[in-house]
Amino acid sequence: MNYIKYLIVGVLFGFILTKAEVISWFRIQEMFRFQDFHMYGVLGSAVLVAMISIQIIKKWNLRDKEGAPISIPPKDFTQKKRYVIGGTLFGFGWAFTGACPAPLFALFGSGITIFIVPILAALAGTYVYGAFRESLPH
């Protein structure tokens, strides 16, 4: 019963993604071909909101619902190789499927059932990462 609020927020988030056309394969292709500003505007807005939110969390020392301080550790730029490789793999997956992880579920939920394939592939990738995590360079 505690998960109902998360389900409601997830459904609302999927609705917003759908109405903003963020899950549209055509919008994503336009972005990767530099043909339209729509996706860049959405992503830029998200980055701006995240930047403001993080500054508010830091400035006011906000706490989570259990009262623990919210801490955001600084990025370790000595590990930039893994950021570049991970980001590149993420971008390839996004370009190949036409969706990043959150829209996959929104697309499947909106009736485009073929997106069960990349969802299962993402779950398999997560499982494989978990299986080999200890032997990977971190």
PDB file of C-alpha atoms in Angstrom, residues 2 4 6 18 28 37 57 60-61 70 80 91 106 117 124 128 131:
ATOM      1  CA  ASN A   2       2.984   2.298   0.580  1.00  0.00           C
ATOM      2  CA  ILE A   4       0.599   3.557  -4.361  1.00  0.00           C
ATOM      3  CA  TYR A   6       5.000   6.061  -6.255  1.00  0.00           C
ATOM      4  CA  THR A  18       3.662  11.602 -23.459  1.00  0.00           C
ATOM      5  CA  ILE A  28      14.274  12.040 -30.683  1.00  0.00           C
ATOM      6  CA  PHE A  37      14.945  22.572 -30.904  1.00  0.00           C
ATOM      7  CA  ILE A  57      19.147  21.666  -1.254  1.00  0.00           C
ATOM      8  CA  TRP A  60      19.054  25.394   2.963  1.00  0.00           C
ATOM      9  CA  ASN A  61      20.602  22.077   4.095  1.00  0.00           C
ATOM     10  CA  ILE A  70      20.668  15.247   1.885  1.00  0.00           C
ATOM     11  CA  LYS A  80      35.999  10.716 -16.337  1.00  0.00           C
ATOM     12  CA  GLY A  91      23.566   7.622 -26.114  1.00  0.00           C
ATOM     13  CA  ALA A 106       5.674   5.214 -20.932  1.00  0.00           C
ATOM     14  CA  VAL A 117      12.004  -5.750 -26.204  1.00  0.00           C
ATOM     15  CA  ALA A 124      19.211  -8.068 -18.951  1.00  0.00           C
ATOM     16  CA  VAL A 128      24.795  -8.619 -16.483  1.00  0.00           C
ATOM     17  CA  ALA A 131      26.924 -10.108 -12.224  1.00  0.00           C
TER      18      ALA A 131
END
